[in-house]
XYZ file of C-alpha atoms in Angstrom:
604
model
C 31.291 7.144 8.776
C 32.353 9.129 6.327
C 31.715 12.367 5.835
C 29.309 13.822 3.083
C 29.045 16.480 0.621
C 25.648 16.516 -1.784
C 25.778 19.889 -4.208
C 23.419 20.609 -6.143
C 24.204 22.235 -9.925
C 24.708 25.981 -9.350
C 26.408 25.189 -5.893
C 29.545 24.297 -7.257
C 30.463 24.158 -10.902
C 28.199 25.792 -14.400
C 29.626 23.163 -17.000
C 32.167 20.362 -15.989
C 34.411 19.653 -12.791
C 37.719 21.697 -12.682
C 40.756 19.115 -12.104
C 43.948 21.752 -11.551
C 44.981 19.970 -8.553
C 48.691 19.785 -11.224
C 48.703 23.360 -10.873
C 49.427 23.622 -7.358
C 50.944 19.928 -6.464
C 53.514 17.680 -7.602
C 53.837 13.952 -6.811
C 57.298 13.129 -5.568
C 58.945 9.611 -5.203
C 60.969 8.851 -2.153
C 63.770 6.741 -2.347
C 63.840 3.628 -0.876
C 66.649 3.114 1.628
C 69.393 0.425 1.552
C 68.880 -2.143 4.765
C 73.366 -1.449 4.807
C 72.713 2.414 5.363
C 72.194 4.231 8.025
C 68.359 5.407 8.724
C 67.911 8.614 10.367
C 64.612 9.180 12.719
C 63.134 11.308 10.293
C 63.657 8.864 7.316
C 62.275 6.412 9.418
C 59.122 7.895 10.000
C 59.085 8.560 6.466
C 58.824 5.119 5.389
C 56.826 4.441 8.257
C 54.231 6.523 6.329
C 54.445 4.056 3.276
C 50.587 2.996 2.225
C 52.133 -0.129 0.620
C 54.961 -1.310 2.450
C 57.061 -3.567 0.855
C 55.564 -3.644 -2.559
C 57.095 -0.871 -4.617
C 58.357 2.455 -4.916
C 56.664 5.257 -2.320
C 55.719 8.780 -3.282
C 54.505 11.272 -1.593
C 52.190 14.877 -2.492
C 53.707 18.052 -1.767
C 53.030 21.883 -2.676
C 54.459 23.133 -6.246
C 52.459 26.604 -6.618
C 55.421 29.277 -6.080
C 52.900 30.733 -3.946
C 51.955 28.667 -1.649
C 48.334 27.496 -0.272
C 46.563 29.640 2.128
C 43.669 28.053 3.955
C 41.799 31.090 3.966
C 41.304 30.982 -0.111
C 37.652 29.877 -1.682
C 39.974 28.717 -4.569
C 42.263 25.920 -2.025
C 39.601 23.464 -2.588
C 40.415 20.727 -4.758
C 38.546 17.929 -6.741
C 39.900 14.517 -6.617
C 39.178 12.019 -9.183
C 38.390 8.481 -8.065
C 39.956 5.332 -10.595
C 38.060 2.572 -9.513
C 34.401 2.714 -7.832
C 32.743 -0.639 -6.980
C 31.153 -3.088 -4.411
C 33.234 -5.337 -2.847
C 31.588 -8.310 -4.045
C 32.259 -7.439 -7.865
C 36.002 -6.825 -7.061
C 37.877 -9.523 -8.879
C 35.005 -9.691 -11.666
C 35.469 -5.965 -12.530
C 39.436 -6.313 -12.082
C 38.853 -9.334 -14.870
C 36.655 -8.013 -17.065
C 37.409 -4.194 -17.091
C 40.266 -3.199 -20.150
C 43.120 -1.302 -18.390
C 41.283 -1.856 -14.936
C 44.082 -4.220 -13.484
C 46.976 -2.626 -14.987
C 45.808 0.494 -13.363
C 45.936 -0.535 -9.357
C 48.518 -3.082 -10.355
C 50.828 0.328 -11.229
C 48.815 2.395 -8.246
C 49.534 -0.486 -5.671
C 53.456 -1.518 -6.674
C 52.102 -4.693 -7.895
C 54.198 -6.368 -10.436
C 52.046 -7.142 -13.620
C 53.535 -6.106 -16.871
C 50.879 -9.050 -18.945
C 48.220 -7.881 -20.929
C 45.799 -10.340 -19.998
C 44.493 -10.293 -16.110
C 46.613 -13.165 -14.560
C 44.557 -15.153 -11.199
C 47.925 -14.148 -8.715
C 48.073 -10.621 -9.879
C 44.131 -9.751 -9.071
C 44.386 -11.544 -6.029
C 47.308 -9.192 -5.188
C 45.220 -6.299 -6.143
C 42.285 -7.654 -3.522
C 44.814 -7.526 -0.896
C 46.643 -4.569 -0.998
C 43.642 -2.496 -1.493
C 42.545 -2.269 1.551
C 45.385 0.394 1.841
C 43.566 2.377 -0.447
C 39.856 1.994 -0.289
C 37.209 5.055 0.747
C 33.841 4.254 0.891
C 30.442 6.350 1.193
C 27.134 4.704 1.704
C 24.068 6.017 -0.016
C 21.281 7.498 1.939
C 18.615 6.327 -0.127
C 16.922 3.315 -2.239
C 16.254 -0.176 -2.030
C 18.561 -2.566 0.403
C 21.191 -2.896 -2.130
C 21.167 0.438 -3.213
C 22.375 1.315 -0.010
C 24.824 -1.425 0.208
C 28.419 0.323 0.962
C 30.641 1.550 -2.317
C 33.662 1.568 -2.349
C 36.285 3.706 -4.310
C 40.083 4.305 -4.972
C 41.318 7.335 -5.452
C 42.673 8.035 -8.439
C 47.031 8.591 -8.733
C 47.023 12.035 -7.196
C 44.908 11.107 -4.294
C 46.134 7.659 -3.346
C 49.615 9.267 -2.865
C 48.484 11.697 -0.516
C 50.016 9.944 2.962
C 48.944 9.908 6.425
C 49.507 11.919 9.356
C 48.379 12.374 13.002
C 48.795 16.199 12.361
C 47.375 16.642 8.459
C 47.495 19.694 6.085
C 44.907 18.698 4.836
C 41.222 16.776 4.924
C 39.461 15.124 2.604
C 35.112 14.527 2.428
C 33.670 12.166 -1.052
C 31.170 14.531 -2.705
C 27.841 13.175 -4.918
C 27.185 15.161 -7.529
C 23.299 15.162 -8.031
C 23.185 15.895 -11.940
C 25.807 13.625 -13.069
C 25.668 10.953 -10.673
C 29.043 10.434 -9.747
C 31.318 10.747 -6.690
C 34.344 12.956 -6.441
C 36.693 13.540 -3.471
C 37.056 17.346 -2.030
C 40.379 17.964 -1.188
C 41.109 21.403 1.182
C 43.603 22.648 3.370
C 42.959 23.448 7.532
C 46.782 25.639 7.648
C 48.591 28.029 5.054
C 50.958 25.835 3.096
C 54.450 26.906 1.422
C 56.273 25.496 -1.408
C 57.804 22.113 -0.835
C 55.031 21.169 2.479
C 53.573 17.943 2.007
C 50.516 17.692 1.218
C 49.187 14.771 4.093
C 45.573 13.982 5.590
C 44.388 11.980 8.597
C 43.452 8.206 7.725
C 41.956 7.762 10.833
C 40.099 11.189 10.942
C 37.449 11.576 13.971
C 39.240 8.792 16.232
C 41.064 10.235 19.087
C 41.384 6.940 21.422
C 44.946 6.271 21.355
C 44.531 3.086 21.345
C 41.789 2.895 18.698
C 43.861 4.832 16.695
C 46.608 2.647 16.475
C 43.927 -0.338 15.516
C 42.666 1.804 12.997
C 45.490 2.268 11.235
C 47.307 -0.938 11.520
C 46.691 -1.707 7.595
C 49.405 1.293 7.121
C 51.382 0.879 10.422
C 51.558 -3.034 11.072
C 51.986 -3.374 14.595
C 50.883 -6.207 17.050
C 48.340 -5.822 19.714
C 48.761 -9.022 22.134
C 48.993 -7.440 25.093
C 45.590 -6.212 24.969
C 42.954 -8.916 26.658
C 40.672 -10.505 24.178
C 37.980 -11.256 26.242
C 35.012 -9.650 25.653
C 32.481 -9.392 28.622
C 28.624 -8.282 28.549
C 28.565 -4.291 28.143
C 27.432 -2.505 30.976
C 24.080 -1.405 31.039
C 24.401 1.651 30.084
C 25.148 0.366 26.882
C 21.603 -0.802 26.648
C 20.430 2.230 27.957
C 21.843 3.964 25.349
C 20.179 1.026 23.056
C 16.949 1.873 24.014
C 17.223 5.539 23.662
C 18.641 5.401 20.522
C 15.971 3.517 18.831
C 13.221 6.051 20.878
C 11.579 3.169 22.324
C 9.136 3.768 25.234
C 8.653 0.713 27.331
C 5.384 0.091 28.653
C 3.893 0.138 32.857
C 2.655 -2.750 34.440
C -0.970 -4.123 33.826
C -2.385 -7.035 34.492
C -2.470 -9.983 31.813
C -5.753 -9.545 30.249
C -8.089 -11.901 30.019
C -10.623 -12.784 27.515
C -14.449 -15.242 26.668
C -13.203 -18.284 25.519
C -15.651 -17.362 22.727
C -13.876 -14.121 21.258
C -13.914 -13.336 18.053
C -10.521 -11.167 17.425
C -10.661 -8.121 15.332
C -7.085 -8.095 13.717
C -5.559 -5.084 12.195
C -2.282 -5.896 9.699
C -0.424 -4.454 7.188
C 1.195 -7.438 6.000
C -0.160 -8.910 2.808
C 0.423 -12.602 4.057
C -1.323 -12.662 6.551
C -4.484 -11.127 4.735
C -4.291 -13.699 2.135
C -4.003 -16.601 4.375
C -5.556 -16.188 8.083
C -8.908 -17.861 7.643
C -9.470 -19.558 11.281
C -12.587 -18.353 12.658
C -11.568 -16.949 15.865
C -9.935 -14.055 14.054
C -11.681 -11.557 11.506
C -9.931 -8.390 9.589
C -10.377 -4.967 10.542
C -9.041 -1.546 8.409
C -9.829 0.284 12.082
C -6.828 0.702 14.007
C -8.787 1.417 16.674
C -11.352 -1.143 16.752
C -8.603 -3.457 16.971
C -7.743 -6.241 19.132
C -4.418 -7.312 17.959
C -1.802 -5.127 16.421
C -0.021 -7.350 13.900
C 2.204 -4.779 12.269
C 5.071 -4.909 9.666
C 7.939 -2.014 11.114
C 8.465 -1.662 14.875
C 6.366 -0.868 17.337
C 7.422 2.284 19.399
C 5.747 3.733 21.233
C 4.465 0.406 24.171
C 4.239 3.401 26.979
C 0.686 4.572 25.161
C -0.953 1.364 24.351
C -0.281 -0.240 27.875
C -2.020 3.180 29.335
C -4.547 3.880 26.618
C -5.178 0.028 25.619
C -3.942 -2.210 27.728
C -6.328 -5.257 26.426
C -4.780 -4.685 23.270
C -1.594 -7.812 21.899
C 0.960 -6.985 19.880
C 2.838 -9.185 17.729
C 6.239 -7.598 18.778
C 7.840 -7.340 21.857
C 9.587 -4.155 23.342
C 13.847 -4.386 23.486
C 13.329 -7.412 20.918
C 16.219 -5.819 19.189
C 18.486 -7.550 21.855
C 17.378 -11.237 19.546
C 17.133 -9.452 16.038
C 20.242 -6.774 16.001
C 23.624 -8.983 15.452
C 25.847 -6.993 17.900
C 22.861 -7.308 20.548
C 22.621 -10.806 20.083
C 25.773 -11.696 20.634
C 26.232 -9.726 23.704
C 23.385 -10.901 25.655
C 24.969 -14.419 24.669
C 27.565 -14.625 26.855
C 25.443 -14.589 29.394
C 25.444 -18.207 28.229
C 28.871 -19.177 27.287
C 30.945 -16.114 29.524
C 33.150 -13.789 27.701
C 33.667 -16.439 24.670
C 30.203 -16.789 24.343
C 28.532 -19.989 23.960
C 28.783 -22.784 22.087
C 26.035 -22.286 19.873
C 26.643 -18.930 18.713
C 30.165 -18.214 16.076
C 32.776 -16.057 17.727
C 31.801 -12.715 17.652
C 33.332 -9.273 18.014
C 31.497 -6.120 18.236
C 33.976 -3.981 15.426
C 32.873 -0.475 16.545
C 33.670 -1.351 20.241
C 35.938 -4.269 20.500
C 38.356 -3.947 17.496
C 41.580 -4.027 19.825
C 40.068 -7.148 21.317
C 39.473 -8.595 18.089
C 42.843 -7.642 16.486
C 44.744 -9.164 19.243
C 42.213 -12.699 19.416
C 42.624 -12.836 15.374
C 46.925 -12.057 15.364
C 47.223 -14.885 18.671
C 45.466 -16.858 16.697
C 47.712 -16.228 13.626
C 50.857 -16.913 16.006
C 49.388 -20.190 17.180
C 48.997 -20.641 13.167
C 44.871 -21.442 13.628
C 42.502 -20.876 11.159
C 41.822 -17.048 10.386
C 38.697 -16.966 8.526
C 36.053 -14.457 9.159
C 32.930 -13.367 8.313
C 31.669 -9.646 8.744
C 28.320 -8.336 8.798
C 26.095 -5.407 9.243
C 24.405 -5.308 12.530
C 20.809 -4.683 11.297
C 20.645 -6.560 7.056
C 19.425 -9.467 6.066
C 19.821 -11.841 2.773
C 23.775 -11.657 2.935
C 23.520 -7.879 1.687
C 27.619 -6.178 2.828
C 28.769 -9.440 3.827
C 31.851 -10.683 3.209
C 34.058 -13.774 3.809
C 38.421 -13.014 4.175
C 41.078 -13.605 6.447
C 42.652 -10.280 5.657
C 43.073 -8.451 8.668
C 43.105 -4.964 7.050
C 39.867 -5.725 4.873
C 38.223 -6.661 8.515
C 39.521 -2.897 10.135
C 38.311 -1.082 6.768
C 35.215 -2.614 6.443
C 34.350 -1.271 10.302
C 34.123 2.060 8.406
C 31.701 1.697 6.060
C 28.774 1.010 8.546
C 28.311 -0.953 12.094
C 29.370 -4.352 11.584
C 30.223 -7.707 14.008
C 32.717 -10.195 12.468
C 31.771 -13.674 13.471
C 34.386 -17.105 12.999
C 33.282 -18.668 9.848
C 32.856 -21.528 10.234
C 35.667 -23.775 8.566
C 34.046 -26.992 8.913
C 30.520 -27.107 8.898
C 28.433 -30.359 8.091
C 28.156 -30.442 4.332
C 24.758 -31.757 2.371
C 25.899 -33.820 -0.849
C 24.110 -32.316 -3.812
C 24.240 -35.335 -6.676
C 24.183 -32.730 -9.396
C 27.471 -30.259 -7.001
C 28.517 -32.405 -4.266
C 29.130 -31.805 -0.889
C 27.693 -28.076 -0.338
C 26.774 -25.892 2.959
C 23.182 -25.655 3.556
C 21.362 -23.710 6.507
C 18.279 -24.578 8.473
C 15.506 -21.666 9.305
C 12.853 -22.538 12.098
C 10.115 -20.447 12.684
C 10.098 -19.872 16.756
C 6.762 -18.185 18.780
C 7.507 -16.761 21.642
C 4.034 -16.684 23.629
C 5.381 -14.917 26.556
C 8.509 -13.391 27.824
C 8.031 -14.240 31.551
C 7.479 -17.215 32.280
C 9.330 -17.998 29.098
C 6.840 -19.867 27.000
C 8.662 -20.311 23.556
C 7.024 -22.743 20.945
C 9.173 -24.045 17.211
C 6.346 -24.647 14.262
C 7.118 -28.181 12.509
C 8.198 -27.624 10.149
C 11.975 -26.122 9.050
C 13.263 -24.977 5.786
C 16.772 -25.234 3.983
C 18.922 -23.498 2.299
C 21.760 -24.938 0.092
C 24.692 -23.308 -1.759
C 25.203 -23.909 -5.645
C 29.073 -24.776 -5.653
C 31.280 -27.945 -3.456
C 32.716 -26.355 -0.523
C 36.119 -25.229 -0.020
C 38.125 -22.755 1.380
C 38.596 -20.972 -1.333
C 37.338 -18.038 -3.084
C 36.019 -16.543 -0.428
C 34.307 -13.941 -2.609
C 32.644 -17.193 -4.775
C 29.310 -16.053 -3.467
C 27.510 -19.596 -4.390
C 30.135 -20.947 -2.785
C 30.005 -20.178 0.122
C 26.475 -18.465 0.691
C 23.089 -19.997 0.570
C 20.707 -17.205 0.539
C 19.671 -18.035 -3.428
C 16.019 -16.343 -3.945
C 16.995 -12.940 -4.442
C 19.804 -12.973 -6.830
C 18.449 -13.085 -10.608
C 19.769 -15.532 -12.572
C 20.562 -17.788 -9.877
C 19.590 -21.727 -9.441
C 17.804 -22.061 -6.182
C 18.101 -25.610 -4.613
C 14.771 -26.183 -2.415
C 14.016 -29.672 -1.075
C 11.005 -30.161 1.808
C 11.909 -31.359 5.741
C 10.147 -34.299 5.480
C 12.497 -34.957 2.338
C 15.612 -33.914 3.642
C 15.865 -35.934 7.084
C 15.668 -39.508 5.239
C 18.549 -38.253 2.778
C 20.335 -36.615 5.706
C 20.289 -39.594 7.856
C 21.745 -41.780 4.535
C 24.906 -39.451 4.421
C 25.031 -39.169 8.129
C 23.686 -42.727 9.955
C 25.443 -41.891 13.217
C 23.719 -38.892 13.571
C 19.659 -39.293 13.596
C 17.896 -35.546 13.150
C 15.757 -36.459 16.222
C 18.767 -35.941 18.536
C 20.147 -32.952 16.395
C 16.788 -31.492 16.576
C 17.073 -31.863 20.445
C 20.332 -29.922 20.400
C 18.656 -27.297 18.072
C 16.250 -26.968 20.465
C 18.556 -26.398 23.591
C 20.084 -23.875 21.811
C 17.154 -21.934 21.422
C 15.853 -22.555 24.935
C 19.151 -21.028 26.020
C 19.032 -18.142 23.588
C 15.761 -17.108 24.829
C 16.222 -17.600 28.421
C 19.348 -15.392 28.425
C 17.250 -12.541 26.349
C 14.891 -12.789 28.956
C 16.806 -13.192 31.997
C 17.065 -9.659 33.026
C 14.332 -6.683 32.914
C 14.019 -4.552 30.125
C 16.477 -2.134 28.846
C 18.740 -5.187 29.259
C 16.185 -8.290 28.331
C 13.029 -8.834 26.058
C 10.546 -6.856 28.018
C 7.527 -8.893 29.614
C 4.724 -6.685 28.537
C 1.476 -9.568 28.756
C 0.112 -8.692 25.727
C 3.426 -9.145 23.657
C 3.506 -11.927 21.050
C 6.013 -12.476 18.555
C 7.317 -14.401 15.752
C 10.791 -15.100 14.795
C 12.832 -17.091 12.253
C 15.731 -18.476 13.183
C 18.602 -19.164 10.791
C 21.751 -21.954 12.192
C 24.168 -24.341 10.735
C 25.917 -27.448 11.835
C 29.639 -27.836 12.741
C 32.053 -30.470 13.179
C 32.802 -30.436 17.010
C 34.152 -32.274 19.795
C 32.019 -33.017 22.829
C 33.396 -32.875 26.141
C 34.135 -36.164 26.491
C 36.213 -36.306 23.231
C 33.025 -36.879 20.847
C 32.424 -35.772 17.329
C 29.361 -33.931 17.313
C 26.904 -31.669 15.239
C 27.347 -28.656 16.945
C 23.825 -25.821 16.280
C 25.694 -22.418 15.211
C 23.185 -19.574 15.772
C 23.929 -17.163 12.423
C 20.786 -14.713 13.277
C 17.275 -14.240 14.517
C 14.913 -12.498 12.663
C 11.869 -10.283 13.130
C 8.639 -10.951 10.722
C 10.384 -13.050 8.478
C 9.128 -13.864 5.050
C 6.435 -16.776 5.394
C 5.598 -17.302 1.259
C 7.182 -20.305 1.422
C 5.416 -21.292 4.998
C 2.423 -20.240 3.671
C 2.396 -22.060 -0.175
C 2.755 -25.694 1.278
C 1.159 -24.988 4.116
C -1.854 -23.055 4.401
C -2.761 -23.597 8.093
C 0.779 -21.826 9.053
C -1.548 -18.532 9.995
C -3.450 -20.386 11.318
C -1.252 -22.255 13.625
C 0.520 -18.990 14.456
C -2.456 -17.317 15.653
C -3.927 -20.061 17.641
C -1.069 -20.355 19.692
C -0.129 -16.831 19.964
C -3.044 -15.494 20.671
C -5.442 -18.419 21.923
C -3.038 -20.460 23.587
C -4.362 -23.200 21.834
C -1.762 -25.892 20.248
C -4.261 -28.950 19.868
C -4.033 -30.179 15.575
C -1.514 -26.867 15.769
C 2.086 -27.608 13.831
C 4.051 -26.972 16.919
C 6.173 -28.251 19.785
C 6.230 -26.596 22.637
C 10.170 -25.788 23.934
C 10.364 -23.865 26.993
């Protein structure tokens, strides 16, 4: 993550920002060397530092002020303007529509573009090359959408500053509150003389030699094929660190509470969907948290120790350490208990970019060498609704996305099972199941009998990777976008008509088998290595999945479920809208252990 500076007006400048770097620095073009000419070691090192190898001239920035620069001089701090600021999903559209932007970026990156009208070839080249120039920051306040990382490219001066492992300057983004504009601040790390080069460390903060090599790969291409790409489950200390970071206090051991068979439970909740739709006669609401029998909270509960010591009979709608399911890097880690270092068949091959970057690059390069598909999807550890999620086959892009926020990278499903939409054609779709976890040990897991479907709006093909309506299915949060809805009862006969050899009962059996394996491995170890088996915990999760074409061990073509994510406290608005007894069924199953006349199926 980048270092952030944030200033109020009186601490910085009084009227307008001053860009005076031209008084102290110059940009020098480095001549290309003919292949037939002898190249000394120093020149070879200079060529390696090119930010855009093979794409035109190389530049470097030098100190031109006749007095040099003194690091201790308070005036030796410089502003660098930003030529382009954007979010990744808007990049192509802006290059098409913003006058002069493509021309400027093409010139800056050494991409040949001489026309007036943006052409797709030049746009695509800029989109590929921009990851060698991109910098990033993220706002700490605002909505989830407003906190999605912002990318920016410094102006021609800032973008010409080359990398060095012993940099002469440091740089950091600065957000100037009154103008709501970001700049970059540049300052010297040591005294410099006239003619000295201005450099910065492109892998700032990375001390591990192998990680630095990987982080610098966009500028210094190299192979890491010698790195073992296997990713075993992390050690126990990894989970202990997560528990400490989450500030979650595990409960003490308690005996399972026993309640009278006719007890009416008092429910304290801040979830409006529950307040509006729970009508079961054995549950009543209370505004007094202290007298509640059930705490059904929207936000994460932390102090299980206090609850278990003072009110062990009070049930809660969460499990300690359930983040092992609901946070994507943890989900991939515990899933390896079922499938080994490669993970189980029901989870796309996943790497944690913060801890498994060399293994991922090795795996990517091995696939590339074998000519295998190399499309990947980058996801934040802990965001939903496809926010800050990107599909790419550009290794540089994946490496750089690691800088914006903690991410996993998953193998993109290149051969998904598609659904024929009469108005569009064959589109991607995903399925959401709501599962109810009544107990972690012994494992008691149910599925709600209704599932939900989401569809892409454009026919699927493995191109136009930034076309949201082709590659994503979450349409209900995007304004002005068509939302295709099909009830599961209508979907099943349509699906079976399109795939008569694959009855939905068989497909669903394989889905439930994957769910069972997931929760078995999640609860197979004691907390914090697994979900805590706290007797007073209950929970509801939404599991999003797709189906992909695969081959069974006996050579048959099968539909293989692919679990995409597990969501805590999912939005149940559609469930309540179309199935008014939804929360009655949920509460009866979880808190009364009564499933008769409830729309649930026991999985385990």
